[in-house]
Coordinates of C-alpha atoms in Angstrom, one line a residue:
X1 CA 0.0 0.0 0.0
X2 CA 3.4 2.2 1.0
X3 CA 4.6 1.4 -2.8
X4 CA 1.3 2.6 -4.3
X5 CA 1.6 6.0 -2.8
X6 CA 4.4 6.4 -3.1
X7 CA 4.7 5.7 -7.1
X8 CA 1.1 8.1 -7.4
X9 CA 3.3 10.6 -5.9
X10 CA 6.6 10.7 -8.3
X11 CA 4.2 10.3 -11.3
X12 CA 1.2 12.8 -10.5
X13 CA 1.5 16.0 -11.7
X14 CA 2.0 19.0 -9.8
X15 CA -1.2 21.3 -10.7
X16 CA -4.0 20.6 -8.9
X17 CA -5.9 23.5 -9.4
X18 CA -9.3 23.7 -11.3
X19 CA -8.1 26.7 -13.4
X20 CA -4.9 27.3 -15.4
X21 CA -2.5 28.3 -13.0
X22 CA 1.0 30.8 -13.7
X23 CA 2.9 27.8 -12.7
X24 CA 1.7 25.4 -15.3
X25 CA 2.1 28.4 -18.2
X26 CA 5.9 28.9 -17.4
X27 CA 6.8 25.5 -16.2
X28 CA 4.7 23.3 -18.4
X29 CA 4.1 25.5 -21.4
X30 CA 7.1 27.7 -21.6
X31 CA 10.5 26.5 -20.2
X32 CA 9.2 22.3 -20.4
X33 CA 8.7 21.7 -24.2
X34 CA 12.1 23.9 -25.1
X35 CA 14.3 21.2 -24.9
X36 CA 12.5 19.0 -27.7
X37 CA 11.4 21.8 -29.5
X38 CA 15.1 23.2 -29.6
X39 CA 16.0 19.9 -31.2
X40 CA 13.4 20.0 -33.4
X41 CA 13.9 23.3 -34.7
X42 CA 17.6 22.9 -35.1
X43 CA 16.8 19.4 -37.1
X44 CA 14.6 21.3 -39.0
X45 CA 17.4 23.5 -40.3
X46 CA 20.2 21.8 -40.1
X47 CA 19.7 17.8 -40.8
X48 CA 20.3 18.1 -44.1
X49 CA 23.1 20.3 -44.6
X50 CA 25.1 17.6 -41.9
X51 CA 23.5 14.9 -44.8
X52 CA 25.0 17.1 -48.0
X53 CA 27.8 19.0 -46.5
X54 CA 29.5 17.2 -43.7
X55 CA 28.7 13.1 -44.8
X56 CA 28.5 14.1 -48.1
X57 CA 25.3 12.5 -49.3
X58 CA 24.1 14.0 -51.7
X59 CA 26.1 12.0 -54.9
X60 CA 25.2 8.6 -53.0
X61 CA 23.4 6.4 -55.3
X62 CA 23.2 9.0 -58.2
X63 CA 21.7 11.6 -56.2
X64 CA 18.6 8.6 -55.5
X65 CA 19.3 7.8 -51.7
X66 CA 18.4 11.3 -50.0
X67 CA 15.6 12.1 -52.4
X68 CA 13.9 8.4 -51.4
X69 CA 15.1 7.6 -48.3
X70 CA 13.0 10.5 -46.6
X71 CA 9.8 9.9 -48.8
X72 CA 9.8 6.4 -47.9
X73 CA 10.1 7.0 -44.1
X74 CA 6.9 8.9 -43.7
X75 CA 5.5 5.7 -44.5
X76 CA 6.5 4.3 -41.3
X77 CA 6.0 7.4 -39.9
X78 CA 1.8 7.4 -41.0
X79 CA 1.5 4.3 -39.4
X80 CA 3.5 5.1 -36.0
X81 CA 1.4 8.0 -35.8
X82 CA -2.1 6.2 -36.2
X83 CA -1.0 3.7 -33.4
X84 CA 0.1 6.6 -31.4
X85 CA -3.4 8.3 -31.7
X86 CA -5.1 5.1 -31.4
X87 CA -2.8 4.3 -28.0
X88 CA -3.7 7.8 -26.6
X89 CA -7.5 7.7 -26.9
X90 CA -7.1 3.9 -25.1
X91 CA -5.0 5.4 -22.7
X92 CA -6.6 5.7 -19.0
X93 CA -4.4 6.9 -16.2
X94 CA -4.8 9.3 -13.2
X95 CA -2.8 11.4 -14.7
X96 CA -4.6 11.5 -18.2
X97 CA -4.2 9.8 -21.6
X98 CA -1.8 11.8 -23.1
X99 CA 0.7 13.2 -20.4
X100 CA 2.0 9.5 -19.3
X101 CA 3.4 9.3 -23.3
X102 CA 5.5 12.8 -22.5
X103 CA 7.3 10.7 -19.3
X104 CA 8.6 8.2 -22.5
X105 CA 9.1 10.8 -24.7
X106 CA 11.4 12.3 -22.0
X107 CA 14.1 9.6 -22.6
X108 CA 13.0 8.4 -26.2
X109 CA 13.9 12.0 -27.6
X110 CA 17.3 12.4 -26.4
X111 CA 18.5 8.8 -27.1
X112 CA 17.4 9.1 -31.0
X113 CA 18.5 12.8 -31.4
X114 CA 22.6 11.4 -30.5
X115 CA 21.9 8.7 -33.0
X116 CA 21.2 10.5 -35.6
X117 CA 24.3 12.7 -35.6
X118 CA 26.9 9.3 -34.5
X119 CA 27.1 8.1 -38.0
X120 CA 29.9 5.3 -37.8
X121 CA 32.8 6.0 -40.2
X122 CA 32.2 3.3 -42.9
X123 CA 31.3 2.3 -46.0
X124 CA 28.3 3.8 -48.4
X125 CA 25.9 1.3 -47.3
X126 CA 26.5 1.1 -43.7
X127 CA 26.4 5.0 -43.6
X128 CA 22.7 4.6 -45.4
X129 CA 21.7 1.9 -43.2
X130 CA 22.9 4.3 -40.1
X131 CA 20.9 7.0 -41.8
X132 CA 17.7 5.0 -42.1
X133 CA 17.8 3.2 -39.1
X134 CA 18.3 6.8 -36.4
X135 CA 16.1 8.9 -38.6
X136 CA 12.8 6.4 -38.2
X137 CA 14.1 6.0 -34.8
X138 CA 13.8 9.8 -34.1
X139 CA 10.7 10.6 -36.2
X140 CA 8.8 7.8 -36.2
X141 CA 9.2 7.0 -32.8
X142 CA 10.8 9.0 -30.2
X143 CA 9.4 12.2 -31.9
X144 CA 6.0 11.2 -32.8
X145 CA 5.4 10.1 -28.7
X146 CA 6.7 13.4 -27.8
X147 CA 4.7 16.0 -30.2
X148 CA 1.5 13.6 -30.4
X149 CA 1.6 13.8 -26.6
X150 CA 2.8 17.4 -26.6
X151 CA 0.1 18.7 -29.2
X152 CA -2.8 17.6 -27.0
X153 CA -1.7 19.4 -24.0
X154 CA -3.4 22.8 -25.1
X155 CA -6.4 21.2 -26.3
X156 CA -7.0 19.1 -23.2
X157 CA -5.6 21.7 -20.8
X158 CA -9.0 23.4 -19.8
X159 CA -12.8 24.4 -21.8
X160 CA -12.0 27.7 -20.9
X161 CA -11.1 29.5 -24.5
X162 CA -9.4 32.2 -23.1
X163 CA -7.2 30.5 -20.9
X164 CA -6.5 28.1 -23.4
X165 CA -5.6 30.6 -26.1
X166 CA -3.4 32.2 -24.0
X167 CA -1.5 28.5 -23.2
X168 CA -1.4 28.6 -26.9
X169 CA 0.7 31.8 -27.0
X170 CA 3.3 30.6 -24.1
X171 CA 3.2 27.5 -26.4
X172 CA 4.0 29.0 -28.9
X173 CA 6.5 31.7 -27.3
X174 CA 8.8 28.9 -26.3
X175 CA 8.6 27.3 -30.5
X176 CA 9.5 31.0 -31.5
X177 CA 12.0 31.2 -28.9
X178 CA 14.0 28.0 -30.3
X179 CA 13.5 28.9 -33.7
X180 CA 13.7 32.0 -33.9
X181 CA 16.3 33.2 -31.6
X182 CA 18.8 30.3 -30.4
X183 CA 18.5 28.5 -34.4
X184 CA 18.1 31.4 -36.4
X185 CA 20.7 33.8 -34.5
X186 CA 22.9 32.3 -32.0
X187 CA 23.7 29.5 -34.7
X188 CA 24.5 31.5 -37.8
X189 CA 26.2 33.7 -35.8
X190 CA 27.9 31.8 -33.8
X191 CA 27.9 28.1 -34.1
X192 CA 27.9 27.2 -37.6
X193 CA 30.6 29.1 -38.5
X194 CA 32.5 27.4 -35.9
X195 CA 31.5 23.9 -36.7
X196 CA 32.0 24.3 -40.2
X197 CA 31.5 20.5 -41.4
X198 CA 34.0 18.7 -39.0
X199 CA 31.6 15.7 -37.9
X200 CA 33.7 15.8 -34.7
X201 CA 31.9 19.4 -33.5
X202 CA 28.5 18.5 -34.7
X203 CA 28.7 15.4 -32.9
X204 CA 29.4 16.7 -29.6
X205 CA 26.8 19.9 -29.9
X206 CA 23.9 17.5 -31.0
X207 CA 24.3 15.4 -28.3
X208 CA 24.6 18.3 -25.8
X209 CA 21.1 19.6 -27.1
X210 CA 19.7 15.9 -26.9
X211 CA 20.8 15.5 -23.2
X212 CA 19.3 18.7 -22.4
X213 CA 15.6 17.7 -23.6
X214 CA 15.6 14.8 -20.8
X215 CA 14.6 17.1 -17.8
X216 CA 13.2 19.7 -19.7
X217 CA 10.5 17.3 -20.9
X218 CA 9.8 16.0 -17.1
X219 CA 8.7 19.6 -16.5
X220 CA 6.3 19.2 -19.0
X221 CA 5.0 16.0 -17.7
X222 CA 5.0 17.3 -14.3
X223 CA 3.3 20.9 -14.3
X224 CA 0.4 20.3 -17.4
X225 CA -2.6 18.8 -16.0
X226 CA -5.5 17.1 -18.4
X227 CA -8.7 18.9 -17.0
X228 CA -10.8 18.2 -20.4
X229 CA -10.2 14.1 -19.9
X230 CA -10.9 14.4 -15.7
X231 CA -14.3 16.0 -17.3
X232 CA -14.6 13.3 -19.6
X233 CA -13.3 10.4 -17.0
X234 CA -16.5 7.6 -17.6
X235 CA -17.7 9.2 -20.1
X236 CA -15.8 8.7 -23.6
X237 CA -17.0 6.4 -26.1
X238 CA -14.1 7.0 -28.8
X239 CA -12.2 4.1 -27.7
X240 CA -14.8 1.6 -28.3
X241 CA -14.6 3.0 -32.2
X242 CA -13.0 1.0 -34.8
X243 CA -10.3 3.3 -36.5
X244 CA -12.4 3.4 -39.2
X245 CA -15.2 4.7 -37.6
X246 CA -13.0 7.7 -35.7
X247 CA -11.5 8.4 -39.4
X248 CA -15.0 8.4 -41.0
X249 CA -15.9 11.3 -38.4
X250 CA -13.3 13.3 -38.8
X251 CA -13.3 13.2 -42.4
X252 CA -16.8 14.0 -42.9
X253 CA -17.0 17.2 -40.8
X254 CA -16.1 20.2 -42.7
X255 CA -14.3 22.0 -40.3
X256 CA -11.5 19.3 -39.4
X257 CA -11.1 18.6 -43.2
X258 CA -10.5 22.4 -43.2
X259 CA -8.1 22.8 -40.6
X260 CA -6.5 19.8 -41.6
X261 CA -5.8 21.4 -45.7
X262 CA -5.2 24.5 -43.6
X263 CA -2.1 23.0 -41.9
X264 CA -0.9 20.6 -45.0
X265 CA -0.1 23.7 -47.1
X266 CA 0.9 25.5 -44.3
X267 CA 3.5 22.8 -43.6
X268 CA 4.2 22.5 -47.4
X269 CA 5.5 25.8 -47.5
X270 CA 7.3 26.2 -44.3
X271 CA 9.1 23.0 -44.5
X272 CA 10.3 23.5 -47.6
X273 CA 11.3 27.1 -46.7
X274 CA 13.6 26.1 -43.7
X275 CA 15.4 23.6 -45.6
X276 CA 16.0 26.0 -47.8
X277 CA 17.1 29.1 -45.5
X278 CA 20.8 27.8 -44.4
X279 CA 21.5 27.4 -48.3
X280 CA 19.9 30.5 -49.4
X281 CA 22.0 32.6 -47.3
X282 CA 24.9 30.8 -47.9
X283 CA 24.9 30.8 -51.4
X284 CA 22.3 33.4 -53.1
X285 CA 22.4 35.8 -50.3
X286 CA 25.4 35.9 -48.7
X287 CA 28.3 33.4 -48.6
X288 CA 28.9 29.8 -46.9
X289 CA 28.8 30.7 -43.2
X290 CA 29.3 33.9 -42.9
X291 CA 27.9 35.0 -39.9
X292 CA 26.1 37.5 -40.8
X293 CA 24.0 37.3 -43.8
X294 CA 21.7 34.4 -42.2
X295 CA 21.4 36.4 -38.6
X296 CA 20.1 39.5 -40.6
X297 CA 17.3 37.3 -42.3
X298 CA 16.7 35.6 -38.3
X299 CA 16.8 39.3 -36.7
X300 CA 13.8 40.6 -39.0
X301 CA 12.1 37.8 -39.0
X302 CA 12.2 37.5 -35.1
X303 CA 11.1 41.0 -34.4
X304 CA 7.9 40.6 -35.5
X305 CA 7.6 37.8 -33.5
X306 CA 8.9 39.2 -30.3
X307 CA 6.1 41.8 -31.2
X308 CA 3.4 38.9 -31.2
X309 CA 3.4 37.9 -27.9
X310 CA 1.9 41.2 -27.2
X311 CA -0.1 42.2 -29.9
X312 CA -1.9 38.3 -31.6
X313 CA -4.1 37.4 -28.4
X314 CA -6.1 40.8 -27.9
X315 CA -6.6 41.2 -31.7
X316 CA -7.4 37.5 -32.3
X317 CA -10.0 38.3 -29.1
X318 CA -11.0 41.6 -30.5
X319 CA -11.4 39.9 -34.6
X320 CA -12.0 36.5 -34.2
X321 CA -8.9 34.2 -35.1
X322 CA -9.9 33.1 -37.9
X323 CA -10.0 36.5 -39.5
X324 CA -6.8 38.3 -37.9
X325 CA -4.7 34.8 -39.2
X326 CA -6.6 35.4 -42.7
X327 CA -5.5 39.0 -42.9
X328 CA -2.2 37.6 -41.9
X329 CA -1.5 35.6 -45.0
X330 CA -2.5 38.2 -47.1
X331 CA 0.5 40.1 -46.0
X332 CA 2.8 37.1 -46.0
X333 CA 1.8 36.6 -49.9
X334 CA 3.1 39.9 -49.9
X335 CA 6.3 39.9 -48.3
X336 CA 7.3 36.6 -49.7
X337 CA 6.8 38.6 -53.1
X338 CA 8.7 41.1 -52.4
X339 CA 11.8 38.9 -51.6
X340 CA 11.4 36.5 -54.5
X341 CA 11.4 39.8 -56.8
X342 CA 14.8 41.0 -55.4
X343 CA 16.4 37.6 -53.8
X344 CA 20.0 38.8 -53.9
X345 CA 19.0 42.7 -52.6
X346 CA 20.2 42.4 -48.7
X347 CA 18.0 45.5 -48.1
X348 CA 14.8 44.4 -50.1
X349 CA 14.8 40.8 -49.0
X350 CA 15.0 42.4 -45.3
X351 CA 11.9 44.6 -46.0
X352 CA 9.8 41.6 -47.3
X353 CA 10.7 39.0 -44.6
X354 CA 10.3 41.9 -41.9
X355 CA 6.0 42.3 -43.9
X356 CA 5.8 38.5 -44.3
X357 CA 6.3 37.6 -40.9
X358 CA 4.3 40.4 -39.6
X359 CA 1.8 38.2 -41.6
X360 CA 2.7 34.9 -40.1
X361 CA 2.0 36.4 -36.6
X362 CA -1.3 35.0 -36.1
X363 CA -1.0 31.6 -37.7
X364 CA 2.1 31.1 -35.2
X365 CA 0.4 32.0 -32.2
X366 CA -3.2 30.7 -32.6
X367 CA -3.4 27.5 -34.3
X368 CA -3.5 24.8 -31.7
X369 CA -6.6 27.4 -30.2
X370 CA -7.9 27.3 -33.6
X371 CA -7.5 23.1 -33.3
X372 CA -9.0 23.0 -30.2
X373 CA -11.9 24.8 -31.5
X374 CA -12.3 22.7 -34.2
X375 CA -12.3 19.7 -31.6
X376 CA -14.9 21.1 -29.5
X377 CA -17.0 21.6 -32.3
X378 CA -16.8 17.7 -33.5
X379 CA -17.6 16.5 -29.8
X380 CA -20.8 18.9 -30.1
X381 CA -21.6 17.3 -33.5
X382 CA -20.5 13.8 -32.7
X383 CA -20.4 13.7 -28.6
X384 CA -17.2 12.1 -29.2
X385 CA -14.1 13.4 -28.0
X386 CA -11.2 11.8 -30.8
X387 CA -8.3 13.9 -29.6
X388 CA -5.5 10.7 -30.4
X389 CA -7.1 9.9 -33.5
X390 CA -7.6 13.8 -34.6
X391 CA -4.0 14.3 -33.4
X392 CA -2.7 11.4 -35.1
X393 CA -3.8 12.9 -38.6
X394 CA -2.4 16.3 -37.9
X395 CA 1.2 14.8 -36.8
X396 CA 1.1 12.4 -40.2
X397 CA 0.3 15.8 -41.9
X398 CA 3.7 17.6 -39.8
X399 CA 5.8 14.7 -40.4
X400 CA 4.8 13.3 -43.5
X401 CA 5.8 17.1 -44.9
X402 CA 9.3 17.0 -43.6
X403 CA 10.3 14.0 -45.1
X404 CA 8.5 14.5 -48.8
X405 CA 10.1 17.9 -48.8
X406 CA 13.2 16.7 -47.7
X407 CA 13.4 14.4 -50.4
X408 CA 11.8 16.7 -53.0
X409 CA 14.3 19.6 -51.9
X410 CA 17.4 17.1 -52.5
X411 CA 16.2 15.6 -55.4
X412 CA 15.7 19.2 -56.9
X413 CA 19.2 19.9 -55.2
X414 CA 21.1 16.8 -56.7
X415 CA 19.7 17.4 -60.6
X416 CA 20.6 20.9 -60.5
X417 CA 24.0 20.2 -59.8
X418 CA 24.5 21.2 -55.9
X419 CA 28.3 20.7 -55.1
X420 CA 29.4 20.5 -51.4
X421 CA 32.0 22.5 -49.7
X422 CA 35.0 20.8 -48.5
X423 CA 37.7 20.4 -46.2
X424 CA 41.4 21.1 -45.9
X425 CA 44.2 22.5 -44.3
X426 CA 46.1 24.7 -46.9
X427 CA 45.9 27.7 -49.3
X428 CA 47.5 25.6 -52.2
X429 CA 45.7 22.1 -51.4
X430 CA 42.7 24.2 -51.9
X431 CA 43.5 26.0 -55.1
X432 CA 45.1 22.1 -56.6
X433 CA 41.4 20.5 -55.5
X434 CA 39.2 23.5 -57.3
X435 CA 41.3 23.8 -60.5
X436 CA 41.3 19.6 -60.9
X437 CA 37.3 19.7 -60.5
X438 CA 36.9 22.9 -62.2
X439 CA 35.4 24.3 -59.2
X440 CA 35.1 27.8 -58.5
X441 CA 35.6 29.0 -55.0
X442 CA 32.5 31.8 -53.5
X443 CA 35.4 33.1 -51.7
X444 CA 38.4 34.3 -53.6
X445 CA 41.0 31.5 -52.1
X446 CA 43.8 33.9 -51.0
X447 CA 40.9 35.3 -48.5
X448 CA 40.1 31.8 -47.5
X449 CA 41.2 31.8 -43.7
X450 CA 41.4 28.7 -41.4
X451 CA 39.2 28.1 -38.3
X452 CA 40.6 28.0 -34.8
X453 CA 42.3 24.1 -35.6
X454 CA 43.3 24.9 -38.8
X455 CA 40.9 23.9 -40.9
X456 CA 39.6 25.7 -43.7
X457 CA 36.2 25.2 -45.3
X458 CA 35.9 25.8 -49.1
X459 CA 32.9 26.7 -50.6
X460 CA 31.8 26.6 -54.2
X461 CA 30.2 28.8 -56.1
X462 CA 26.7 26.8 -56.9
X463 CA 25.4 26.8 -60.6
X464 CA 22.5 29.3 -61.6
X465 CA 20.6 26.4 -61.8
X466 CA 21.1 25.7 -58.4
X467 CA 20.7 29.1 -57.0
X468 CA 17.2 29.0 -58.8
X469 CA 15.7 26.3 -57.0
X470 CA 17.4 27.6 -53.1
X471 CA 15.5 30.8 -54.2
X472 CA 12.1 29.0 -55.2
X473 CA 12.0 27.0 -52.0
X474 CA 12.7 29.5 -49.3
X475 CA 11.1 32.8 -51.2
X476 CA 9.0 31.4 -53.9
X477 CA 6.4 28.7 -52.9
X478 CA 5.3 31.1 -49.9
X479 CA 3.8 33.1 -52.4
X480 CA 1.2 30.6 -53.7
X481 CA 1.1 29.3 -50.0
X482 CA -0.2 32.4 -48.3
X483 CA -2.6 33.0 -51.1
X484 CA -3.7 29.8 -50.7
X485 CA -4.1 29.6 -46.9
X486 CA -6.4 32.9 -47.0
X487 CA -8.7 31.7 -48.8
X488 CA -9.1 28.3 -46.5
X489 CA -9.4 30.3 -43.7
X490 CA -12.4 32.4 -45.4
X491 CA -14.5 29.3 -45.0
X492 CA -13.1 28.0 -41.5
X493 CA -15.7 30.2 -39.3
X494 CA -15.5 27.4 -36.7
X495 CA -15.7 30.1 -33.9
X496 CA -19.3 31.3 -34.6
X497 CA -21.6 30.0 -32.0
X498 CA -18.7 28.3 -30.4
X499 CA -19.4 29.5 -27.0
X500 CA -22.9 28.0 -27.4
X501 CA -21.4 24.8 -28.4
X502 CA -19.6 24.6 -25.3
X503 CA -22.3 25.0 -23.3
X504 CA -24.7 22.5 -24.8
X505 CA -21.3 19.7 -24.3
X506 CA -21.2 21.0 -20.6
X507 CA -24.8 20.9 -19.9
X508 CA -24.6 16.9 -21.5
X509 CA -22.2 15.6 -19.0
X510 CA -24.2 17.5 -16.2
X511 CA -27.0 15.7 -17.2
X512 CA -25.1 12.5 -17.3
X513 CA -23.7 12.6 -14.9
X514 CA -27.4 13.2 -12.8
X515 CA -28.6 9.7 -14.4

């Protein structure tokens, strides 16, 4: 009897209040999801330049082996993310059906994340086995328990819209804080430069930022509280639903087939834009590592969103969300415009990411709100509540993305001739390796200068072709994106009557619970 309450303790979660509480925003919302989202975010930008630049990739199999290898993942990924949904909504604890996955995730995450970067010095096959085997690990797995479990945190939070958009902004605080600020700054700036592609470096950074995730996630776990499945506790009927059945729901109600387009071309675009950022500025904008071109891009693109945490909430309030994030992507159309016109003008391309993400504001600080809405508005239609099976579609959708992109972007990479930097340790080794390839240098040679060890990192000046398709992927495809997204959101008026909704679910399980 001693065990058992002793065990309830270490695993139950520190917020015991009824309402959200200033704790859980900072602990749970804020500071606990940085470490995997750091990760992620860093992934994000620079998985596939360690893939084409520092293990040289890119020429493996004719160019074939990073454009499939991604694509085919996702495969495994779909059906990871399925179970996952299908686990959650089976799950009954005292501590809810989603949080318990977080306490996995918490060790899952960092053990993956080291993997990925510990690629054994080998041959061709072993490297791609490697490759395979830590990528699914990471995104099929470790990943997929931690943002599946992650995701449902706002939604299940609290009924409470106002409360739970505003956990949607901390939420979101902490995403734009990794992304924007430590990835987008400190590391051009700072880290890249100094890492250059000496597998050593990268090694021993990744693996610091995996380590770090471990108790960062264990705040999560411990100050987020599930006070939507406490309401719920006897209640649901979702798990007794054949997958079939839960898909059939979803699928059929126009407002999660909206949100659900909504986020596909949203992800479409923005994926395909951050694999694109660290080779736009190093070889359209600016040159390989420099410094300073990619922290210019990062500074007015995180301005805006420092402005956001201020600004989103009372507008989205005062407007309705739906129509503030619809504005939004009028002006991100814009900006994105703007650059594409003038994508090697330092100045205009500023002035256009500085308008686009002024635009992107409210889709980055109100989406899981708008989500939530949407799965409020499906347990009024259905009297279901499918937050694992409605979760499980939207993470398919976020990782499914990454790795068609991934493969898309390299494929597009490898047939318009990309050509990796490389390596060495003097002036004249350099000049003998560039004139027997016919290589030109981005950086006249004689101003070539070694890093700190001695090293020095050669960059080539890419072909036109090559330039073309950087430029398309980080400037271009956000064009048709935001147009695109606009005009979803014209049709997604989940919010009307929304409070009424609420209130007929609520009066339901008063009744119930009565009988």
């Amino acid at each position: 009897m001693k065990t058992s309450i002793v065990e309830n303790r270490i695993f139950a979660s520190r917020i015991k209040s009824a309402e959200v509480t200033a704790k859980e925003k900072w602990l749970g919302y804020l500071l606990g999801p940085a470490g995997a989202l750091l990760l992620n975010a860093v992934l994000a930008t620079y998985l596939n330049v360690y893939y084409t630049d520092v293990l040289n990739l890119t020429p493996l199999w004719n160019g074939l082996f990073l454009t499939i290898f991604p694509i085919v993942s996702k495969i495994l990924d779909a059906v990871t993310n399925i179970l996952m949904g299908q686990l959650i909504d089976r799950t009954k604890t005292k501590e809810g059906k989603a949080r318990p996955w977080l306490l996995l995730s918490a060790v899952l995450v960092p053990v993956a994340g080291i993997l990925l970067f510990t690629v054994p010095e080998s041959s061709d096959l072993v490297k791609a086995i490697w490759v395979i085997f830590s990528y699914n690990l990471f995104y099929s797995l470790a990943y997929t328990v931690f943002n599946m479990s992650h995701g449902l945190m706002v939604p299940l939070s609290t009924r409470d819209s106002k409360a739970r958009g505003g956990l949607s902004v901390f939420n979101q605080i902490t995403t734009i804080m990794m992304s924007g600020i430590l990835v987008a700054l400190v590391f051009p700036m700072v880290i890249m430069p100094a890492l250059g592609v000496d597998k050593a470096k990268w090694i021993t950074l990744m693996s610091i930022l995996s380590i770090i995730a471990l108790p960062l996630t264990l705040l999560e776990y411990y100050f987020t509280k599930e006070r939507v499945t406490e309401e719920l506790e006897g209640k649901e009927a979702s798990d007794k639903l054949r997958l079939s059945e839960q898909l059939k729901i979803l699928f059929t109600d126009k407002y999660m087939l909206l949100i659900y387009l909504y986020f596909f071309i949203y992800t479409t675009g923005t994926t395909l834009k951050n694999l694109g950022l660290v080779y736009y500025c190093n070889y359209v904008l600016g040159t390989y590592n420099d410094g300073v071109t990619q922290m210019l891009v990062s500074v007015i693109g995180g301005i805006p969103m420092g402005m956001g945490i201020f600004a989103v909430w009372p507008l989205a309030r005062k407007f309705g969300k739906r129509n503030v994030t619809m504005f939004g992507f009028v002006l991100y159309a814009l900006g994105s415009l703007i650059c594409w016109i003038f994508p090697t003008n330092m100045t205009v391309v500023l002035t256009g990411q500085f308008i686009k993400n002024i635009g992107g504001l409210p889709c980055a600080y109100v989406f899981m709100a708008l989500f939530a809405d949407c799965l409020d508005h499906l347990e009024w239609k259905s009297d279901l509540r499918m937050d694992g099976a409605a979760m499980s579609i939207y993470n398919i959708i976020a990782v499914a993305m990454v790795g068609l992109m991934t493969g898309v972007f390299n494929w597009m990479l490898a047939k318009a001739g990309y050509i990796a930097p490389f390596n060495t340790t003097s002036i004249s080794e350099a000049a003998s390796r560039l004139s027997a390839n016919g290589w030109i240098s981005q950086v006249a040679v004689e101003n070539l200068k070694p890093a700190a060890d001695g090293v020095i990192t050669v960059a080539i000046a890419q072909p036109s072709t090559v330039s073309w398709v950087i430029t398309f992927a980080f400037l271009g495809l956000e064009v048709f994106t935001g147009i695109t997204l606009a005009i979803i959101l014209f049709f997604l008026n989940v919010e009307k009557d929304l409070p009424r909704k609420q209130a007929e679910i609520k009066a339901r399980h008063k009744g119930s619970d009565e009988e």
